[in-house]
């Protein structure tokens, strides 16, 4: 295969060993003689996969006994509806920090009363609002810990006087998380822990059952906790790849180890962006995401953008185009992206600078 450096925002780069092990299982699942995608999900061999996947989640994030983890289909976008269905009774507050956060809010507004407690749209979502008052009479506060499109991140598990719910689609498993501070953490797997097709939800069990509405069976988290994520046919392929990805993460030292690696990767790339006169970062420095690094050509060099894209592409850089609503560049440094990959991008930026000096 051609040597490339993948910075895609999602679906993300996955560890090669997870892909190789999945290929084996696709041919012959656990020595059954049947492919992973043809086995019955009502077998002891499949139960073992589910158990291992759940255990890995619990172990890696130190999930306390108060919480359960479930795996479902429908994408993080359907979780926006689950959240409101399961938790919104009178009123909910949302921190509006980007397109995904805004979509979550909009979905809740279709179910009941929900509002933006603070919003950073005035500066195209390049910062995280601070200093807002959290009223005590709301059902929950919803935050998006990493804003994939704008490259901002909330990396501190905040103390919240009301139940805290977080969309962690694009930074889950990138750092240790104090799960006990959240009533619900959810996200799509495809940004950091697996392929598209499965979501994770980590739920404080006693936070459920507080709303008076009828919740359709499939949208009720209790259904999936009771049935161990097997009320209906689970997305077996996606769960398998996720399990293999987490096994890899455990093997390299878990979230505590990847946390340090992710910090080094982010420092390396932001360091170059800040040093290199050709480029400038778009997110407020104190809110910079370690997962999605957004930058543009510096003032005076804007007309070099297409040339840099071509230059970088020639050197094997893939997926560094910024989201269409932001423009410029975005390099996503998810867990499977190595320090060597980031170094290659940095070298490429340096070389380009030499060329243009
Ligand atoms: C990608 C993304 C989503 C949407 O995920 P889907 O699985 O495509 O619905 C939601 N929230 C965040 C933070 C994301 O990055």
mmCIF file of C-alpha atoms and ligand atoms in Angstrom:
data_model
loop_
_atom_site.group_PDB
_atom_site.id
_atom_site.type_symbol
_atom_site.label_atom_id
_atom_site.label_comp_id
_atom_site.label_asym_id
_atom_site.label_seq_id
_atom_site.Cartn_x
_atom_site.Cartn_y
_atom_site.Cartn_z
ATOM 1 C CA UNK A 1 0.000 0.000 0.000
ATOM 2 C CA UNK A 2 1.073 3.581 -0.706
ATOM 3 C CA UNK A 3 2.534 5.430 2.296
ATOM 4 C CA UNK A 4 -0.042 7.991 3.347
ATOM 5 C CA UNK A 5 -0.808 10.027 6.446
ATOM 6 C CA UNK A 6 -4.514 10.077 7.229
ATOM 7 C CA UNK A 7 -6.056 13.050 9.044
ATOM 8 C CA UNK A 8 -9.712 12.382 8.210
ATOM 9 C CA UNK A 9 -12.292 13.898 10.570
ATOM 10 C CA UNK A 10 -14.521 10.818 10.547
ATOM 11 C CA UNK A 11 -14.820 8.018 9.775
ATOM 12 C CA UNK A 12 -11.408 7.972 11.366
ATOM 13 C CA UNK A 13 -8.177 6.153 10.936
ATOM 14 C CA UNK A 14 -8.247 2.838 12.835
ATOM 15 C CA UNK A 15 -5.323 0.796 14.144
ATOM 16 C CA UNK A 16 -4.086 -1.688 11.541
ATOM 17 C CA UNK A 17 -4.195 -4.574 14.014
ATOM 18 C CA UNK A 18 -7.920 -3.962 14.586
ATOM 19 C CA UNK A 19 -8.502 -4.098 10.831
ATOM 20 C CA UNK A 20 -6.386 -7.238 10.406
ATOM 21 C CA UNK A 21 -8.144 -9.075 13.249
ATOM 22 C CA UNK A 22 -11.517 -8.090 11.821
ATOM 23 C CA UNK A 23 -10.540 -9.437 8.406
ATOM 24 C CA UNK A 24 -9.783 -12.785 10.086
ATOM 25 C CA UNK A 25 -13.162 -12.759 11.839
ATOM 26 C CA UNK A 26 -14.883 -11.898 8.582
ATOM 27 C CA UNK A 27 -13.461 -15.103 7.144
ATOM 28 C CA UNK A 28 -13.888 -17.328 10.179
ATOM 29 C CA UNK A 29 -15.438 -16.000 13.371
ATOM 30 C CA UNK A 30 -13.944 -17.510 16.553
ATOM 31 C CA UNK A 31 -13.256 -20.834 14.828
ATOM 32 C CA UNK A 32 -16.960 -21.342 14.055
ATOM 33 C CA UNK A 33 -16.348 -21.729 10.313
ATOM 34 C CA UNK A 34 -18.831 -18.892 9.711
ATOM 35 C CA UNK A 35 -18.175 -15.251 8.914
ATOM 36 C CA UNK A 36 -18.639 -12.632 11.636
ATOM 37 C CA UNK A 37 -21.373 -11.031 9.538
ATOM 38 C CA UNK A 38 -23.336 -14.295 9.139
ATOM 39 C CA UNK A 39 -23.301 -15.650 12.672
ATOM 40 C CA UNK A 40 -26.396 -15.504 14.848
ATOM 41 C CA UNK A 41 -26.186 -12.818 17.478
ATOM 42 C CA UNK A 42 -27.917 -15.306 19.809
ATOM 43 C CA UNK A 43 -24.859 -17.502 20.264
ATOM 44 C CA UNK A 44 -22.380 -17.861 23.090
ATOM 45 C CA UNK A 45 -19.564 -16.836 20.749
ATOM 46 C CA UNK A 46 -21.278 -13.513 20.052
ATOM 47 C CA UNK A 47 -22.168 -13.040 23.718
ATOM 48 C CA UNK A 48 -18.458 -13.277 24.432
ATOM 49 C CA UNK A 49 -17.744 -10.416 22.011
ATOM 50 C CA UNK A 50 -20.397 -8.206 23.630
ATOM 51 C CA UNK A 51 -19.078 -9.037 27.101
ATOM 52 C CA UNK A 52 -15.508 -8.283 26.112
ATOM 53 C CA UNK A 53 -16.491 -4.999 24.456
ATOM 54 C CA UNK A 54 -18.472 -3.896 27.509
ATOM 55 C CA UNK A 55 -15.626 -4.894 29.842
ATOM 56 C CA UNK A 56 -13.103 -2.947 27.780
ATOM 57 C CA UNK A 57 -15.264 0.173 27.967
ATOM 58 C CA UNK A 58 -15.657 -0.257 31.732
ATOM 59 C CA UNK A 59 -11.996 -0.927 32.318
ATOM 60 C CA UNK A 60 -10.548 1.775 30.055
ATOM 61 C CA UNK A 61 -12.809 4.572 31.322
ATOM 62 C CA UNK A 62 -13.096 3.232 34.892
ATOM 63 C CA UNK A 63 -16.880 3.304 34.572
ATOM 64 C CA UNK A 64 -18.374 3.076 38.081
ATOM 65 C CA UNK A 65 -21.094 0.524 39.013
ATOM 66 C CA UNK A 66 -23.656 3.336 38.973
ATOM 67 C CA UNK A 67 -23.354 3.499 35.178
ATOM 68 C CA UNK A 68 -24.084 1.083 32.341
ATOM 69 C CA UNK A 69 -22.749 1.185 28.786
ATOM 70 C CA UNK A 70 -24.904 0.312 25.763
ATOM 71 C CA UNK A 71 -24.210 0.051 22.034
ATOM 72 C CA UNK A 72 -26.890 1.054 19.527
ATOM 73 C CA UNK A 73 -27.417 2.008 15.906
ATOM 74 C CA UNK A 74 -28.713 5.257 14.429
ATOM 75 C CA UNK A 75 -25.650 7.472 14.808
ATOM 76 C CA UNK A 76 -24.976 10.242 17.299
ATOM 77 C CA UNK A 77 -27.610 12.290 15.483
ATOM 78 C CA UNK A 78 -30.347 9.945 16.691
ATOM 79 C CA UNK A 79 -28.951 10.219 20.217
ATOM 80 C CA UNK A 80 -29.949 13.902 20.116
ATOM 81 C CA UNK A 81 -33.537 12.635 20.150
ATOM 82 C CA UNK A 82 -32.866 9.903 22.737
ATOM 83 C CA UNK A 83 -31.503 12.541 25.118
ATOM 84 C CA UNK A 84 -34.640 14.676 24.970
ATOM 85 C CA UNK A 85 -36.975 11.673 25.084
ATOM 86 C CA UNK A 86 -35.309 10.184 28.163
ATOM 87 C CA UNK A 87 -34.396 13.307 30.131
ATOM 88 C CA UNK A 88 -36.443 16.351 29.114
ATOM 89 C CA UNK A 89 -39.415 16.965 31.389
ATOM 90 C CA UNK A 90 -39.736 20.717 32.019
ATOM 91 C CA UNK A 91 -36.737 22.534 30.593
ATOM 92 C CA UNK A 92 -33.208 21.794 29.379
ATOM 93 C CA UNK A 93 -30.169 23.967 28.648
ATOM 94 C CA UNK A 94 -27.672 23.456 25.839
ATOM 95 C CA UNK A 95 -24.232 24.951 25.404
ATOM 96 C CA UNK A 96 -24.258 25.941 21.745
ATOM 97 C CA UNK A 97 -20.653 25.467 20.632
ATOM 98 C CA UNK A 98 -21.073 24.369 17.039
ATOM 99 C CA UNK A 99 -23.126 22.670 14.380
ATOM 100 C CA UNK A 100 -23.512 19.386 16.303
ATOM 101 C CA UNK A 101 -24.375 21.110 19.576
ATOM 102 C CA UNK A 102 -26.925 23.209 17.720
ATOM 103 C CA UNK A 103 -28.487 20.177 16.084
ATOM 104 C CA UNK A 104 -28.796 18.489 19.491
ATOM 105 C CA UNK A 105 -30.602 21.588 20.795
ATOM 106 C CA UNK A 106 -32.919 21.742 17.808
ATOM 107 C CA UNK A 107 -33.907 18.111 18.248
ATOM 108 C CA UNK A 108 -34.757 18.717 21.920
ATOM 109 C CA UNK A 109 -36.877 21.719 20.969
ATOM 110 C CA UNK A 110 -39.081 19.387 18.971
ATOM 111 C CA UNK A 111 -39.817 17.462 22.175
ATOM 112 C CA UNK A 112 -40.091 20.198 24.817
ATOM 113 C CA UNK A 113 -38.581 23.397 26.156
ATOM 114 C CA UNK A 114 -34.877 23.689 25.471
ATOM 115 C CA UNK A 115 -32.667 26.743 25.063
ATOM 116 C CA UNK A 116 -29.065 27.787 24.483
ATOM 117 C CA UNK A 117 -27.532 28.792 27.807
ATOM 118 C CA UNK A 118 -24.589 30.349 25.935
ATOM 119 C CA UNK A 119 -23.489 30.418 22.321
ATOM 120 C CA UNK A 120 -20.256 31.132 20.455
ATOM 121 C CA UNK A 121 -21.747 31.608 17.003
ATOM 122 C CA UNK A 122 -20.819 35.321 17.087
ATOM 123 C CA UNK A 123 -17.224 34.305 16.285
ATOM 124 C CA UNK A 124 -18.057 31.336 14.082
ATOM 125 C CA UNK A 125 -17.785 28.952 17.056
ATOM 126 C CA UNK A 126 -14.050 29.493 17.494
ATOM 127 C CA UNK A 127 -14.230 29.551 21.303
ATOM 128 C CA UNK A 128 -16.030 27.940 24.243
ATOM 129 C CA UNK A 129 -18.346 30.362 26.121
ATOM 130 C CA UNK A 130 -17.402 30.773 29.779
ATOM 131 C CA UNK A 131 -18.837 32.267 32.933
ATOM 132 C CA UNK A 132 -22.477 31.450 32.225
ATOM 133 C CA UNK A 133 -24.830 30.790 35.144
ATOM 134 C CA UNK A 134 -26.374 27.335 35.321
ATOM 135 C CA UNK A 135 -29.889 27.613 36.777
ATOM 136 C CA UNK A 136 -30.930 24.936 39.259
ATOM 137 C CA UNK A 137 -34.381 24.407 37.796
ATOM 138 C CA UNK A 138 -33.343 22.713 34.539
ATOM 139 C CA UNK A 139 -33.548 18.973 33.871
ATOM 140 C CA UNK A 140 -30.033 18.844 32.472
ATOM 141 C CA UNK A 141 -27.210 20.751 30.820
ATOM 142 C CA UNK A 142 -26.047 19.364 27.472
ATOM 143 C CA UNK A 143 -22.496 19.983 26.294
ATOM 144 C CA UNK A 144 -20.459 18.870 23.285
ATOM 145 C CA UNK A 145 -16.987 18.216 24.655
ATOM 146 C CA UNK A 146 -15.209 18.368 21.297
ATOM 147 C CA UNK A 147 -16.411 20.490 18.426
ATOM 148 C CA UNK A 148 -15.202 18.471 15.492
ATOM 149 C CA UNK A 149 -15.778 21.140 12.845
ATOM 150 C CA UNK A 150 -14.287 24.157 14.655
ATOM 151 C CA UNK A 151 -11.502 22.529 16.657
ATOM 152 C CA UNK A 152 -12.502 23.588 20.151
ATOM 153 C CA UNK A 153 -12.677 21.285 23.154
ATOM 154 C CA UNK A 154 -13.832 21.173 26.774
ATOM 155 C CA UNK A 155 -11.283 18.877 28.389
ATOM 156 C CA UNK A 156 -12.245 19.405 31.997
ATOM 157 C CA UNK A 157 -15.015 17.326 33.552
ATOM 158 C CA UNK A 158 -16.990 20.238 34.957
ATOM 159 C CA UNK A 159 -18.745 20.323 38.296
ATOM 160 C CA UNK A 160 -22.350 20.864 37.361
ATOM 161 C CA UNK A 161 -25.194 21.595 39.797
ATOM 162 C CA UNK A 162 -27.695 19.846 37.497
ATOM 163 C CA UNK A 163 -27.437 16.531 35.592
ATOM 164 C CA UNK A 164 -24.723 16.812 32.952
ATOM 165 C CA UNK A 165 -25.077 15.194 29.527
ATOM 166 C CA UNK A 166 -22.231 15.142 27.016
ATOM 167 C CA UNK A 167 -21.825 14.343 23.354
ATOM 168 C CA UNK A 168 -18.261 12.963 23.307
ATOM 169 C CA UNK A 169 -18.368 11.669 19.739
ATOM 170 C CA UNK A 170 -15.002 13.045 18.754
ATOM 171 C CA UNK A 171 -12.905 12.909 21.917
ATOM 172 C CA UNK A 172 -14.073 9.817 23.774
ATOM 173 C CA UNK A 173 -11.151 7.583 24.811
ATOM 174 C CA UNK A 174 -8.667 10.370 24.055
ATOM 175 C CA UNK A 175 -8.179 11.144 27.744
ATOM 176 C CA UNK A 176 -9.316 9.874 31.164
ATOM 177 C CA UNK A 177 -12.868 10.984 31.980
ATOM 178 C CA UNK A 178 -14.511 11.222 35.398
ATOM 179 C CA UNK A 179 -17.645 9.344 34.353
ATOM 180 C CA UNK A 180 -19.275 9.899 37.748
ATOM 181 C CA UNK A 181 -19.776 13.580 36.869
ATOM 182 C CA UNK A 182 -22.112 12.753 33.979
ATOM 183 C CA UNK A 183 -25.613 11.328 33.849
ATOM 184 C CA UNK A 184 -25.059 10.454 30.221
ATOM 185 C CA UNK A 185 -22.105 10.366 27.835
ATOM 186 C CA UNK A 186 -22.803 9.359 24.260
ATOM 187 C CA UNK A 187 -21.313 9.494 20.800
ATOM 188 C CA UNK A 188 -20.789 7.846 17.445
ATOM 189 C CA UNK A 189 -17.909 5.381 17.298
ATOM 190 C CA UNK A 190 -16.541 6.565 13.962
ATOM 191 C CA UNK A 191 -14.566 9.546 15.282
ATOM 192 C CA UNK A 192 -12.220 7.729 17.625
ATOM 193 C CA UNK A 193 -13.219 4.202 18.626
ATOM 194 C CA UNK A 194 -14.472 2.286 15.620
ATOM 195 C CA UNK A 195 -16.244 2.361 12.274
ATOM 196 C CA UNK A 196 -19.552 4.070 11.507
ATOM 197 C CA UNK A 197 -22.683 2.130 12.426
ATOM 198 C CA UNK A 198 -22.577 1.991 16.209
ATOM 199 C CA UNK A 199 -22.944 4.490 19.035
ATOM 200 C CA UNK A 200 -21.996 4.179 22.690
ATOM 201 C CA UNK A 201 -24.038 5.533 25.573
ATOM 202 C CA UNK A 202 -22.759 5.501 29.154
ATOM 203 C CA UNK A 203 -25.786 6.000 31.362
ATOM 204 C CA UNK A 204 -26.215 6.623 35.070
ATOM 205 C CA UNK A 205 -28.857 4.002 35.761
ATOM 206 C CA UNK A 206 -30.804 5.929 38.383
ATOM 207 C CA UNK A 207 -31.072 8.969 36.103
ATOM 208 C CA UNK A 208 -33.695 7.210 33.990
ATOM 209 C CA UNK A 209 -37.429 6.990 34.601
ATOM 210 C CA UNK A 210 -37.840 10.627 35.647
ATOM 211 C CA UNK A 211 -39.912 11.806 32.678
ATOM 212 C CA UNK A 212 -43.650 11.348 32.410
ATOM 213 C CA UNK A 213 -43.965 10.908 28.636
ATOM 214 C CA UNK A 214 -44.379 7.602 26.859
ATOM 215 C CA UNK A 215 -40.987 6.663 25.410
ATOM 216 C CA UNK A 216 -41.125 4.365 22.378
ATOM 217 C CA UNK A 217 -39.450 1.036 23.215
ATOM 218 C CA UNK A 218 -36.476 1.482 20.906
ATOM 219 C CA UNK A 219 -35.833 5.054 22.138
ATOM 220 C CA UNK A 220 -35.930 4.090 25.808
ATOM 221 C CA UNK A 221 -32.440 3.584 27.259
ATOM 222 C CA UNK A 222 -33.956 1.185 29.834
ATOM 223 C CA UNK A 223 -34.828 -1.263 27.055
ATOM 224 C CA UNK A 224 -31.225 -1.481 25.985
ATOM 225 C CA UNK A 225 -29.801 -1.632 29.500
ATOM 226 C CA UNK A 226 -32.224 -4.455 30.379
ATOM 227 C CA UNK A 227 -31.458 -6.403 27.203
ATOM 228 C CA UNK A 228 -27.682 -5.792 27.281
ATOM 229 C CA UNK A 229 -27.842 -3.921 23.935
ATOM 230 C CA UNK A 230 -29.479 -6.927 22.269
ATOM 231 C CA UNK A 231 -33.166 -6.005 22.290
ATOM 232 C CA UNK A 232 -32.891 -6.194 18.520
ATOM 233 C CA UNK A 233 -30.077 -7.254 16.191
ATOM 234 C CA UNK A 234 -26.960 -5.295 17.156
ATOM 235 C CA UNK A 235 -24.599 -3.866 14.503
ATOM 236 C CA UNK A 236 -22.259 -6.861 14.838
ATOM 237 C CA UNK A 237 -19.576 -5.735 12.409
ATOM 238 C CA UNK A 238 -19.188 -2.271 13.925
ATOM 239 C CA UNK A 239 -19.183 -3.634 17.479
ATOM 240 C CA UNK A 240 -16.508 -6.150 16.561
ATOM 241 C CA UNK A 241 -14.197 -3.509 15.093
ATOM 242 C CA UNK A 242 -14.813 -1.290 18.119
ATOM 243 C CA UNK A 243 -13.867 -4.146 20.441
ATOM 244 C CA UNK A 244 -10.642 -4.727 18.498
ATOM 245 C CA UNK A 245 -9.857 -0.997 18.540
ATOM 246 C CA UNK A 246 -10.292 -0.865 22.313
ATOM 247 C CA UNK A 247 -8.150 -3.975 22.719
ATOM 248 C CA UNK A 248 -5.390 -2.133 20.855
ATOM 249 C CA UNK A 249 -5.864 0.899 23.103
ATOM 250 C CA UNK A 250 -5.620 -1.252 26.212
ATOM 251 C CA UNK A 251 -2.468 -2.843 24.805
ATOM 252 C CA UNK A 252 -0.675 0.491 24.474
ATOM 253 C CA UNK A 253 -1.568 1.525 28.028
ATOM 254 C CA UNK A 254 -5.179 2.732 27.853
ATOM 255 C CA UNK A 255 -6.516 6.273 28.027
ATOM 256 C CA UNK A 256 -3.809 7.343 30.484
ATOM 257 C CA UNK A 257 -1.124 6.517 27.907
ATOM 258 C CA UNK A 258 -2.962 7.860 24.860
ATOM 259 C CA UNK A 259 -3.687 11.076 26.777
ATOM 260 C CA UNK A 260 0.048 11.817 26.879
ATOM 261 C CA UNK A 261 0.564 10.831 23.247
ATOM 262 C CA UNK A 262 -2.366 13.016 22.159
ATOM 263 C CA UNK A 263 -0.878 15.955 24.074
ATOM 264 C CA UNK A 264 2.470 15.507 22.326
ATOM 265 C CA UNK A 265 0.813 15.273 18.903
ATOM 266 C CA UNK A 266 -1.248 18.426 19.497
ATOM 267 C CA UNK A 267 1.768 20.326 20.892
ATOM 268 C CA UNK A 268 3.795 19.362 17.848
ATOM 269 C CA UNK A 269 1.272 20.588 15.296
ATOM 270 C CA UNK A 270 0.080 23.705 17.155
ATOM 271 C CA UNK A 271 3.731 24.533 17.820
ATOM 272 C CA UNK A 272 4.399 24.546 14.078
ATOM 273 C CA UNK A 273 1.236 26.531 13.298
ATOM 274 C CA UNK A 274 2.303 29.192 15.820
ATOM 275 C CA UNK A 275 5.909 29.239 14.612
ATOM 276 C CA UNK A 276 5.381 29.111 10.853
ATOM 277 C CA UNK A 277 4.583 32.598 9.470
ATOM 278 C CA UNK A 278 2.545 31.060 6.626
ATOM 279 C CA UNK A 279 -0.147 29.565 8.860
ATOM 280 C CA UNK A 280 -2.444 30.670 11.650
ATOM 281 C CA UNK A 281 -4.770 28.707 13.958
ATOM 282 C CA UNK A 282 -8.485 29.554 13.971
ATOM 283 C CA UNK A 283 -9.595 28.411 17.453
ATOM 284 C CA UNK A 284 -9.017 30.450 20.622
ATOM 285 C CA UNK A 285 -5.737 29.191 22.115
ATOM 286 C CA UNK A 286 -7.171 28.251 25.507
ATOM 287 C CA UNK A 287 -9.938 26.197 23.873
ATOM 288 C CA UNK A 288 -7.881 24.389 21.252
ATOM 289 C CA UNK A 289 -8.928 20.814 20.530
ATOM 290 C CA UNK A 290 -6.328 18.067 20.605
ATOM 291 C CA UNK A 291 -8.431 16.023 18.218
ATOM 292 C CA UNK A 292 -9.212 18.439 15.391
ATOM 293 C CA UNK A 293 -6.601 21.069 14.617
ATOM 294 C CA UNK A 294 -8.016 23.884 12.464
ATOM 295 C CA UNK A 295 -5.825 26.426 10.700
ATOM 296 C CA UNK A 296 -5.733 28.695 7.667
ATOM 297 C CA UNK A 297 -3.112 30.530 5.615
ATOM 298 C CA UNK A 298 -1.898 33.603 7.494
ATOM 299 C CA UNK A 299 -3.003 37.069 6.293
ATOM 300 C CA UNK A 300 -1.064 37.935 3.166
ATOM 301 C CA UNK A 301 -0.603 34.287 2.190
ATOM 302 C CA UNK A 302 -4.253 33.380 1.489
ATOM 303 C CA UNK A 303 -3.631 32.793 -2.199
ATOM 304 C CA UNK A 304 -1.221 29.952 -1.353
ATOM 305 C CA UNK A 305 -3.966 27.713 0.028
ATOM 306 C CA UNK A 306 -4.565 25.589 -3.068
ATOM 307 C CA UNK A 307 -0.854 25.296 -3.658
ATOM 308 C CA UNK A 308 -0.313 23.979 -0.138
ATOM 309 C CA UNK A 309 -3.118 21.449 -0.582
ATOM 310 C CA UNK A 310 -1.418 20.130 -3.712
ATOM 311 C CA UNK A 311 2.019 20.203 -2.052
ATOM 312 C CA UNK A 312 0.743 18.252 0.966
ATOM 313 C CA UNK A 313 -1.191 15.784 -1.155
ATOM 314 C CA UNK A 314 1.925 14.974 -3.133
ATOM 315 C CA UNK A 315 3.615 14.104 0.165
ATOM 316 C CA UNK A 316 0.844 11.695 1.178
ATOM 317 C CA UNK A 317 -1.274 13.932 3.447
ATOM 318 C CA UNK A 318 -4.908 12.900 3.298
ATOM 319 C CA UNK A 319 -7.989 14.577 4.746
ATOM 320 C CA UNK A 320 -6.581 17.973 5.743
ATOM 321 C CA UNK A 321 -9.279 20.053 4.071
ATOM 322 C CA UNK A 322 -11.279 22.093 6.584
ATOM 323 C CA UNK A 323 -15.038 21.670 6.909
ATOM 324 C CA UNK A 324 -16.853 23.690 4.246
ATOM 325 C CA UNK A 325 -18.299 26.038 6.897
ATOM 326 C CA UNK A 326 -14.821 27.004 8.141
ATOM 327 C CA UNK A 327 -12.527 26.610 5.126
ATOM 328 C CA UNK A 328 -8.760 26.267 5.365
ATOM 329 C CA UNK A 329 -7.289 23.144 6.894
ATOM 330 C CA UNK A 330 -8.281 20.650 9.558
ATOM 331 C CA UNK A 331 -6.025 17.837 10.668
ATOM 332 C CA UNK A 332 -7.748 15.302 12.901
ATOM 333 C CA UNK A 333 -5.310 13.675 15.314
ATOM 334 C CA UNK A 334 -7.454 10.846 16.635
ATOM 335 C CA UNK A 335 -5.936 8.021 18.680
ATOM 336 C CA UNK A 336 -4.773 5.897 15.745
ATOM 337 C CA UNK A 337 -2.959 8.829 14.128
ATOM 338 C CA UNK A 338 0.694 8.425 15.144
ATOM 339 C CA UNK A 339 3.331 10.934 16.166
ATOM 340 C CA UNK A 340 5.137 10.037 12.927
ATOM 341 C CA UNK A 341 2.038 11.071 10.944
ATOM 342 C CA UNK A 342 1.929 14.432 12.707
ATOM 343 C CA UNK A 343 5.687 14.893 12.234
ATOM 344 C CA UNK A 344 5.236 14.263 8.506
ATOM 345 C CA UNK A 345 2.633 17.022 8.298
ATOM 346 C CA UNK A 346 4.841 19.396 10.280
ATOM 347 C CA UNK A 347 7.806 18.631 7.985
ATOM 348 C CA UNK A 348 5.599 19.323 5.018
ATOM 349 C CA UNK A 349 4.622 22.744 6.436
ATOM 350 C CA UNK A 350 8.293 23.558 7.080
ATOM 351 C CA UNK A 351 9.314 22.544 3.571
ATOM 352 C CA UNK A 352 6.556 24.685 2.116
ATOM 353 C CA UNK A 353 7.777 27.643 4.148
ATOM 354 C CA UNK A 354 11.337 27.171 2.793
ATOM 355 C CA UNK A 355 9.970 27.091 -0.732
ATOM 356 C CA UNK A 356 8.050 30.338 -0.282
ATOM 357 C CA UNK A 357 10.596 32.344 1.669
HETATM 358 C C1 LIG B 1 -19.920 13.511 13.804
HETATM 359 C C2 LIG B 1 -20.563 14.045 15.014
HETATM 360 C C3 LIG B 1 -21.928 13.829 15.283
HETATM 361 C C4 LIG B 1 -22.848 13.117 14.315
HETATM 362 O O1 LIG B 1 -22.561 11.764 14.263
HETATM 363 P P1 LIG B 1 -23.420 10.772 13.342
HETATM 364 O O2 LIG B 1 -23.034 9.442 13.909
HETATM 365 O O3 LIG B 1 -22.960 10.988 11.948
HETATM 366 O O4 LIG B 1 -24.854 11.071 13.521
HETATM 367 C C5 LIG B 1 -22.433 14.324 16.462
HETATM 368 N N1 LIG B 1 -21.676 14.995 17.336
HETATM 369 C C6 LIG B 1 -20.362 15.221 17.124
HETATM 370 C C7 LIG B 1 -19.558 15.959 18.137
HETATM 371 C C8 LIG B 1 -19.765 14.749 15.956
HETATM 372 O O5 LIG B 1 -18.458 14.980 15.736
#
